[in-house]
mmCIF file of C-alpha atoms in Angstrom:
data_model
loop_
_atom_site.group_PDB
_atom_site.id
_atom_site.type_symbol
_atom_site.label_atom_id
_atom_site.label_comp_id
_atom_site.label_asym_id
_atom_site.label_seq_id
_atom_site.Cartn_x
_atom_site.Cartn_y
_atom_site.Cartn_z
ATOM 1 C CA UNK A 269 64.202 -29.088 59.541
ATOM 2 C CA UNK A 270 67.134 -26.694 59.301
ATOM 3 C CA UNK A 271 69.708 -29.309 60.446
ATOM 4 C CA UNK A 272 72.351 -30.731 58.124
ATOM 5 C CA UNK A 273 71.319 -33.535 55.733
ATOM 6 C CA UNK A 274 73.411 -36.121 53.866
ATOM 7 C CA UNK A 275 72.497 -37.712 50.544
ATOM 8 C CA UNK A 276 74.315 -41.001 49.825
ATOM 9 C CA UNK A 277 74.621 -42.034 46.161
ATOM 10 C CA UNK A 278 75.857 -45.561 45.364
ATOM 11 C CA UNK A 279 77.704 -45.544 42.075
ATOM 12 C CA UNK A 280 77.896 -49.320 41.308
ATOM 13 C CA UNK A 281 77.684 -52.825 42.759
ATOM 14 C CA UNK A 282 81.254 -52.674 44.106
ATOM 15 C CA UNK A 283 80.114 -50.545 46.988
ATOM 16 C CA UNK A 284 81.448 -47.249 45.738
ATOM 17 C CA UNK A 285 79.368 -44.367 46.927
ATOM 18 C CA UNK A 286 79.387 -40.645 47.302
ATOM 19 C CA UNK A 287 78.033 -38.431 50.031
ATOM 20 C CA UNK A 288 76.422 -35.076 49.430
ATOM 21 C CA UNK A 289 75.859 -32.819 52.386
ATOM 22 C CA UNK A 290 73.079 -30.251 52.457
ATOM 23 C CA UNK A 291 72.405 -27.638 55.005
ATOM 24 C CA UNK A 292 68.860 -27.532 56.277
ATOM 25 C CA UNK A 293 67.995 -24.121 54.918
ATOM 26 C CA UNK A 294 69.244 -25.109 51.424
ATOM 27 C CA UNK A 295 67.093 -28.231 51.467
ATOM 28 C CA UNK A 296 64.084 -26.175 52.493
ATOM 29 C CA UNK A 297 64.822 -23.699 49.726
ATOM 30 C CA UNK A 298 64.932 -26.513 47.141
ATOM 31 C CA UNK A 299 61.607 -27.862 48.364
ATOM 32 C CA UNK A 300 60.093 -24.377 48.165
ATOM 33 C CA UNK A 301 61.448 -23.898 44.644
ATOM 34 C CA UNK A 302 60.014 -27.276 43.613
ATOM 35 C CA UNK A 303 56.611 -26.385 45.074
ATOM 36 C CA UNK A 304 56.658 -23.020 43.319
ATOM 37 C CA UNK A 305 57.545 -24.728 40.032
ATOM 38 C CA UNK A 306 54.665 -27.198 40.381
ATOM 39 C CA UNK A 307 52.252 -24.382 41.294
ATOM 40 C CA UNK A 308 53.466 -22.311 38.325
ATOM 41 C CA UNK A 309 53.004 -25.213 35.933
ATOM 42 C CA UNK A 310 49.516 -25.787 37.290
ATOM 43 C CA UNK A 311 48.640 -22.099 36.765
ATOM 44 C CA UNK A 312 50.015 -22.195 33.223
ATOM 45 C CA UNK A 313 47.998 -25.300 32.375
ATOM 46 C CA UNK A 314 44.852 -23.711 33.837
ATOM 47 C CA UNK A 315 45.519 -20.479 31.924
ATOM 48 C CA UNK A 316 46.059 -22.459 28.682
ATOM 49 C CA UNK A 317 42.746 -24.299 28.998
ATOM 50 C CA UNK A 318 40.924 -21.050 29.866
ATOM 51 C CA UNK A 319 42.493 -19.417 26.815
ATOM 52 C CA UNK A 320 41.348 -22.278 24.571
ATOM 53 C CA UNK A 321 37.827 -22.086 26.038
ATOM 54 C CA UNK A 322 37.649 -18.330 25.464
ATOM 55 C CA UNK A 323 38.998 -18.783 21.942
ATOM 56 C CA UNK A 324 36.211 -21.275 21.145
ATOM 57 C CA UNK A 325 33.562 -18.986 22.645
ATOM 58 C CA UNK A 326 34.899 -16.044 20.647
ATOM 59 C CA UNK A 327 34.742 -18.087 17.430
ATOM 60 C CA UNK A 328 31.147 -19.075 18.236
ATOM 61 C CA UNK A 329 30.161 -15.454 18.898
ATOM 62 C CA UNK A 330 31.829 -14.297 15.691
ATOM 63 C CA UNK A 331 29.953 -16.984 13.744
ATOM 64 C CA UNK A 332 26.662 -15.898 15.339
ATOM 65 C CA UNK A 333 27.396 -12.229 14.601
ATOM 66 C CA UNK A 334 28.172 -13.015 10.956
ATOM 67 C CA UNK A 335 24.959 -15.027 10.672
ATOM 68 C CA UNK A 336 22.938 -12.153 12.186
ATOM 69 C CA UNK A 337 24.576 -9.649 9.867
ATOM 70 C CA UNK A 338 23.803 -11.872 6.868
ATOM 71 C CA UNK A 339 20.157 -12.130 7.964
ATOM 72 C CA UNK A 340 19.908 -8.368 8.450
ATOM 73 C CA UNK A 341 21.427 -7.733 5.022
ATOM 74 C CA UNK A 342 18.999 -10.199 3.454
ATOM 75 C CA UNK A 343 16.102 -8.484 5.230
ATOM 76 C CA UNK A 344 17.334 -5.087 4.075
ATOM 77 C CA UNK A 345 17.459 -6.343 0.474
ATOM 78 C CA UNK A 346 13.899 -7.669 0.750
ATOM 79 C CA UNK A 347 12.656 -4.361 2.127
ATOM 80 C CA UNK A 348 14.403 -2.443 -0.643
ATOM 81 C CA UNK A 349 12.733 -4.785 -3.142
ATOM 82 C CA UNK A 350 9.346 -4.046 -1.546
ATOM 83 C CA UNK A 351 10.113 -0.343 -1.692
ATOM 84 C CA UNK A 352 10.980 -0.649 -5.395
ATOM 85 C CA UNK A 353 7.738 -2.526 -6.091
ATOM 86 C CA UNK A 354 5.695 0.066 -4.231
ATOM 87 C CA UNK A 355 7.448 2.858 -6.135
ATOM 88 C CA UNK A 356 6.625 1.117 -9.421
ATOM 89 C CA UNK A 357 2.971 0.668 -8.379
ATOM 90 C CA UNK A 358 2.669 4.301 -7.366
ATOM 91 C CA UNK A 359 4.302 5.407 -10.610
ATOM 92 C CA UNK A 360 1.826 3.266 -12.544
ATOM 93 C CA UNK A 361 -1.014 4.811 -10.545
ATOM 94 C CA UNK A 362 0.294 8.348 -11.172
ATOM 95 C CA UNK A 363 0.522 7.746 -14.914
ATOM 96 C CA UNK A 364 -3.010 6.352 -15.058
ATOM 97 C CA UNK A 365 -4.265 9.380 -13.163
ATOM 98 C CA UNK A 366 -2.477 11.696 -15.558
ATOM 99 C CA UNK A 367 -4.019 9.842 -18.492
ATOM 100 C CA UNK A 368 -7.545 10.507 -17.189
ATOM 101 C CA UNK A 369 -6.658 14.018 -15.922
ATOM 102 C CA UNK A 370 -7.398 13.074 -12.307
ATOM 103 C CA UNK A 371 -4.116 14.114 -10.735
ATOM 104 C CA UNK A 372 -1.760 16.401 -12.613
ATOM 105 C CA UNK A 373 0.567 17.066 -9.690
ATOM 106 C CA UNK A 374 3.465 14.609 -9.347
ATOM 107 C CA UNK A 375 3.389 12.701 -6.085
ATOM 108 C CA UNK A 376 6.303 11.455 -4.034
ATOM 109 C CA UNK A 377 6.443 7.755 -4.764
ATOM 110 C CA UNK A 378 8.905 6.806 -2.026
ATOM 111 C CA UNK A 379 7.477 5.437 1.258
ATOM 112 C CA UNK A 380 7.848 8.030 3.990
ATOM 113 C CA UNK A 381 8.843 10.761 1.534
ATOM 114 C CA UNK A 382 12.165 11.580 -0.024
ATOM 115 C CA UNK A 383 13.960 11.274 3.318
ATOM 116 C CA UNK A 384 13.874 7.477 3.038
ATOM 117 C CA UNK A 385 15.510 7.228 -0.382
ATOM 118 C CA UNK A 386 19.032 6.692 0.950
ATOM 119 C CA UNK A 387 18.093 3.494 2.755
ATOM 120 C CA UNK A 388 21.604 2.120 3.116
ATOM 121 C CA UNK A 389 22.996 5.398 4.455
ATOM 122 C CA UNK A 390 20.279 5.765 7.099
ATOM 123 C CA UNK A 391 19.964 2.202 8.369
ATOM 124 C CA UNK A 392 23.496 0.859 7.984
ATOM 125 C CA UNK A 393 26.166 0.073 9.164
ATOM 126 C CA UNK A 394 24.861 -3.018 10.885
ATOM 127 C CA UNK A 395 26.798 -2.690 14.122
ATOM 128 C CA UNK A 396 24.068 -0.260 15.235
ATOM 129 C CA UNK A 397 21.538 -3.093 15.258
ATOM 130 C CA UNK A 398 19.276 -1.627 17.910
ATOM 131 C CA UNK A 399 18.684 1.523 15.886
ATOM 132 C CA UNK A 400 18.331 -0.580 12.752
ATOM 133 C CA UNK A 401 15.606 -2.687 14.371
ATOM 134 C CA UNK A 402 13.630 0.382 15.452
ATOM 135 C CA UNK A 403 13.923 1.987 12.039
ATOM 136 C CA UNK A 404 13.024 -1.303 10.404
ATOM 137 C CA UNK A 405 9.765 -1.578 12.321
ATOM 138 C CA UNK A 406 9.001 2.064 11.520
ATOM 139 C CA UNK A 407 9.702 1.485 7.838
ATOM 140 C CA UNK A 408 7.496 -1.626 7.716
ATOM 141 C CA UNK A 409 4.674 0.317 9.387
ATOM 142 C CA UNK A 410 5.015 3.111 6.819
ATOM 143 C CA UNK A 411 5.138 0.551 4.022
ATOM 144 C CA UNK A 412 1.941 -1.070 5.277
ATOM 145 C CA UNK A 413 0.195 2.304 5.539
ATOM 146 C CA UNK A 414 1.388 3.218 2.047
ATOM 147 C CA UNK A 415 0.112 -0.062 0.614
ATOM 148 C CA UNK A 416 -3.303 0.440 2.201
ATOM 149 C CA UNK A 417 -3.435 3.981 0.839
ATOM 150 C CA UNK A 418 -2.545 2.742 -2.636
ATOM 151 C CA UNK A 419 -5.413 0.217 -2.502
ATOM 152 C CA UNK A 420 -7.828 3.067 -1.793
ATOM 153 C CA UNK A 421 -6.345 5.180 -4.601
ATOM 154 C CA UNK A 422 -6.497 2.298 -7.071
ATOM 155 C CA UNK A 423 -10.150 1.677 -6.170
ATOM 156 C CA UNK A 424 -10.840 5.393 -6.610
ATOM 157 C CA UNK A 425 -9.235 5.259 -10.054
ATOM 158 C CA UNK A 426 -11.229 2.183 -11.086
ATOM 159 C CA UNK A 427 -14.441 3.904 -9.955
ATOM 160 C CA UNK A 428 -13.536 7.011 -11.940
ATOM 161 C CA UNK A 429 -12.847 4.967 -15.064
ATOM 162 C CA UNK A 430 -16.234 3.299 -14.718
ATOM 163 C CA UNK A 431 -18.019 6.617 -14.190
ATOM 164 C CA UNK A 432 -16.361 8.399 -17.111
ATOM 165 C CA UNK A 433 -16.665 5.400 -19.396
ATOM 166 C CA UNK A 434 -12.947 5.397 -20.111
ATOM 167 C CA UNK A 435 -11.731 2.016 -21.291
ATOM 168 C CA UNK A 436 -8.146 1.169 -20.432
ATOM 169 C CA UNK A 437 -8.100 -1.420 -23.209
ATOM 170 C CA UNK A 438 -8.574 1.367 -25.758
ATOM 171 C CA UNK A 439 -5.639 3.445 -24.553
ATOM 172 C CA UNK A 440 -2.271 3.112 -26.350
ATOM 173 C CA UNK A 441 -0.444 1.756 -23.299
ATOM 174 C CA UNK A 442 2.110 -0.500 -25.031
ATOM 175 C CA UNK A 443 5.023 0.104 -27.392
ATOM 176 C CA UNK A 444 3.967 -0.015 -31.065
ATOM 177 C CA UNK A 445 7.303 -1.455 -32.196
ATOM 178 C CA UNK A 446 10.415 -3.046 -30.731
ATOM 179 C CA UNK A 447 13.269 -0.575 -31.153
ATOM 180 C CA UNK A 448 14.935 2.434 -29.549
ATOM 181 C CA UNK A 449 13.975 6.112 -29.411
ATOM 182 C CA UNK A 450 16.116 8.008 -31.894
ATOM 183 C CA UNK A 451 14.265 11.322 -31.509
ATOM 184 C CA UNK A 452 11.973 12.023 -28.519
ATOM 185 C CA UNK A 453 8.865 14.204 -28.303
ATOM 186 C CA UNK A 454 9.450 17.956 -27.976
ATOM 187 C CA UNK A 455 11.948 20.557 -29.102
ATOM 188 C CA UNK A 456 14.730 19.355 -31.385
ATOM 189 C CA UNK A 457 16.980 20.442 -34.226
ATOM 190 C CA UNK A 458 15.489 19.483 -37.584
ATOM 191 C CA UNK A 459 17.635 16.915 -39.426
ATOM 192 C CA UNK A 460 16.559 18.538 -42.711
ATOM 193 C CA UNK A 461 16.802 22.295 -42.053
ATOM 194 C CA UNK A 462 19.133 22.403 -39.049
ATOM 195 C CA UNK A 463 16.719 24.772 -37.291
ATOM 196 C CA UNK A 464 14.840 24.399 -34.035
ATOM 197 C CA UNK A 465 11.438 22.769 -34.382
ATOM 198 C CA UNK A 466 8.792 21.078 -32.283
ATOM 199 C CA UNK A 467 8.760 17.320 -32.843
ATOM 200 C CA UNK A 468 5.103 16.312 -32.546
ATOM 201 C CA UNK A 469 5.795 12.642 -31.901
ATOM 202 C CA UNK A 470 8.733 10.385 -31.254
ATOM 203 C CA UNK A 471 10.862 8.394 -33.685
ATOM 204 C CA UNK A 472 11.498 4.749 -32.825
ATOM 205 C CA UNK A 473 14.368 3.323 -34.860
ATOM 206 C CA UNK A 474 14.112 -0.319 -35.927
ATOM 207 C CA UNK A 475 15.188 -2.488 -38.881
ATOM 208 C CA UNK A 476 13.056 -2.385 -42.012
ATOM 209 C CA UNK A 477 10.345 -5.019 -41.805
ATOM 210 C CA UNK A 478 9.947 -4.933 -38.020
ATOM 211 C CA UNK A 479 6.241 -5.446 -37.194
ATOM 212 C CA UNK A 480 4.271 -2.413 -36.035
ATOM 213 C CA UNK A 481 1.339 -3.243 -33.750
ATOM 214 C CA UNK A 482 -1.654 -1.338 -32.411
ATOM 215 C CA UNK A 483 -0.875 -0.280 -28.806
ATOM 216 C CA UNK A 484 -4.570 -0.252 -27.897
ATOM 217 C CA UNK A 485 -8.016 -1.020 -29.232
ATOM 218 C CA UNK A 486 -9.547 1.357 -31.756
ATOM 219 C CA UNK A 487 -10.860 1.985 -35.222
ATOM 220 C CA UNK A 488 -8.645 2.785 -38.214
ATOM 221 C CA UNK A 489 -9.502 6.201 -39.616
ATOM 222 C CA UNK A 490 -6.658 6.407 -42.145
ATOM 223 C CA UNK A 491 -4.602 3.739 -43.870
ATOM 224 C CA UNK A 492 -3.008 4.917 -47.098
ATOM 225 C CA UNK A 493 -0.162 6.876 -48.681
ATOM 226 C CA UNK A 494 0.690 10.164 -46.972
ATOM 227 C CA UNK A 495 1.409 13.562 -48.563
ATOM 228 C CA UNK A 496 5.188 13.028 -48.369
ATOM 229 C CA UNK A 497 4.998 9.788 -50.336
ATOM 230 C CA UNK A 498 5.170 7.391 -47.387
ATOM 231 C CA UNK A 499 2.593 5.078 -45.874
ATOM 232 C CA UNK A 500 0.758 5.798 -42.641
ATOM 233 C CA UNK A 501 -2.004 4.619 -40.316
ATOM 234 C CA UNK A 502 -4.201 6.568 -37.886
ATOM 235 C CA UNK A 503 -6.222 4.855 -35.132
ATOM 236 C CA UNK A 504 -9.059 6.425 -33.124
ATOM 237 C CA UNK A 505 -8.963 5.164 -29.512
ATOM 238 C CA UNK A 506 -12.149 6.978 -28.406
ATOM 239 C CA UNK A 507 -12.320 9.919 -26.044
ATOM 240 C CA UNK A 508 -10.729 12.268 -28.633
ATOM 241 C CA UNK A 509 -7.485 10.264 -28.410
ATOM 242 C CA UNK A 510 -5.863 9.149 -31.681
ATOM 243 C CA UNK A 511 -2.490 7.652 -32.566
ATOM 244 C CA UNK A 512 -0.645 7.779 -35.880
ATOM 245 C CA UNK A 513 2.169 5.755 -37.461
ATOM 246 C CA UNK A 514 4.358 7.075 -40.256
ATOM 247 C CA UNK A 515 7.118 5.976 -42.692
ATOM 248 C CA UNK A 516 5.677 2.445 -42.925
ATOM 249 C CA UNK A 517 6.847 0.011 -45.553
ATOM 250 C CA UNK A 518 3.315 -1.322 -45.986
ATOM 251 C CA UNK A 519 -0.176 -1.116 -44.493
ATOM 252 C CA UNK A 520 -2.036 -4.258 -43.355
ATOM 253 C CA UNK A 521 -5.303 -2.649 -42.207
ATOM 254 C CA UNK A 522 -8.058 -0.675 -43.919
ATOM 255 C CA UNK A 523 -10.029 2.423 -43.060
ATOM 256 C CA UNK A 524 -13.001 1.634 -40.803
ATOM 257 C CA UNK A 525 -11.438 -1.603 -39.543
ATOM 258 C CA UNK A 526 -11.504 -2.323 -35.785
ATOM 259 C CA UNK A 527 -8.121 -3.342 -34.352
ATOM 260 C CA UNK A 528 -7.095 -4.850 -31.030
ATOM 261 C CA UNK A 529 -4.001 -4.295 -28.931
ATOM 262 C CA UNK A 530 -1.055 -6.225 -30.368
ATOM 263 C CA UNK A 531 -2.547 -6.583 -33.857
ATOM 264 C CA UNK A 532 0.007 -5.993 -36.630
ATOM 265 C CA UNK A 533 -0.966 -2.940 -38.689
ATOM 266 C CA UNK A 534 2.148 -2.678 -40.876
ATOM 267 C CA UNK A 535 5.950 -2.873 -40.908
ATOM 268 C CA UNK A 536 8.749 -0.395 -40.307
ATOM 269 C CA UNK A 537 9.965 1.221 -43.501
ATOM 270 C CA UNK A 538 11.921 4.171 -44.845
ATOM 271 C CA UNK A 539 9.161 5.732 -46.921
ATOM 272 C CA UNK A 540 8.429 9.403 -47.326
ATOM 273 C CA UNK A 541 10.653 12.152 -45.919
ATOM 274 C CA UNK A 542 12.853 10.024 -43.684
ATOM 275 C CA UNK A 543 16.485 9.924 -42.542
ATOM 276 C CA UNK A 544 16.507 6.151 -42.112
ATOM 277 C CA UNK A 545 14.364 3.165 -41.099
ATOM 278 C CA UNK A 546 12.150 4.137 -38.174
ATOM 279 C CA UNK A 547 8.556 4.560 -37.024
ATOM 280 C CA UNK A 548 7.230 8.063 -36.464
ATOM 281 C CA UNK A 549 4.709 7.594 -33.632
ATOM 282 C CA UNK A 550 2.281 10.320 -32.514
ATOM 283 C CA UNK A 551 -0.572 10.573 -30.016
ATOM 284 C CA UNK A 552 -3.039 13.457 -30.132
ATOM 285 C CA UNK A 553 -5.684 14.391 -27.584
ATOM 286 C CA UNK A 554 -8.415 16.613 -28.993
ATOM 287 C CA UNK A 555 -6.177 17.289 -31.990
ATOM 288 C CA UNK A 556 -3.280 18.507 -29.809
ATOM 289 C CA UNK A 557 -0.002 16.498 -29.911
ATOM 290 C CA UNK A 558 0.862 14.944 -26.541
ATOM 291 C CA UNK A 559 3.892 12.915 -25.501
ATOM 292 C CA UNK A 560 3.255 9.226 -26.281
ATOM 293 C CA UNK A 561 5.204 8.316 -23.125
ATOM 294 C CA UNK A 562 2.266 9.729 -21.172
ATOM 295 C CA UNK A 563 0.309 6.601 -22.056
ATOM 296 C CA UNK A 564 2.960 3.884 -22.315
ATOM 297 C CA UNK A 565 2.825 1.790 -19.133
ATOM 298 C CA UNK A 566 5.344 -0.934 -19.981
#
């Protein structure tokens, strides 16, 4: 194999030719180089197809990961919505209990206590999916226990209402007028004297002529002109609870008349000692002014 070799190349049809002489070791070296080149090309082609396959698999895994993350985010949003609903239900329950003097102490309305309020901070980011799954199951268990507990508490409240004879329909649980609170219940600076005073109700600003409705069933005990020259209405809701409405433009009910929730009793005015069109709304329990927001459930 390492002898001398000759390569004859014929140039044309006239018989011209050319001889190339190769030593055996050079010929072997050329063959080895050719084999190495073929093997290298084969390895490159194999590497290229493996790279393309891995690239496709990576794209598929990324798509699956994005889909899982989207599902987890959607699930987290649903759970937060459930948590919000449960908080609203518990707040409604707490207000009802306060109205009937069953539970004066505020209760934590978040499932699992205040430690679960920062839901996003505790359960995200989503790359810690194993921890998220465990916490998710724990949260759902707590949510289920909280819902069951609320059913018992609601039944307890219904039983209490039946025993005490309290009628929810008679309580002033809705807004008497559509507007905005211009002066809340409690301490304030008097717009007339500039001194500190206790505001016994709350002022709800609204355009003149806006309907004023009864926020609960009751019997009208006053419907006439007030001492300050305005027009007012007082409704007895039973159980020593009364509500009053001042600065009305007119009065559409009469003393002794029974009214139902939502019935129009007058319209917003600017009568009497007033700084502008609004409704002065008060609730009194046993003759003592209480915050009307204690009863409003909407």
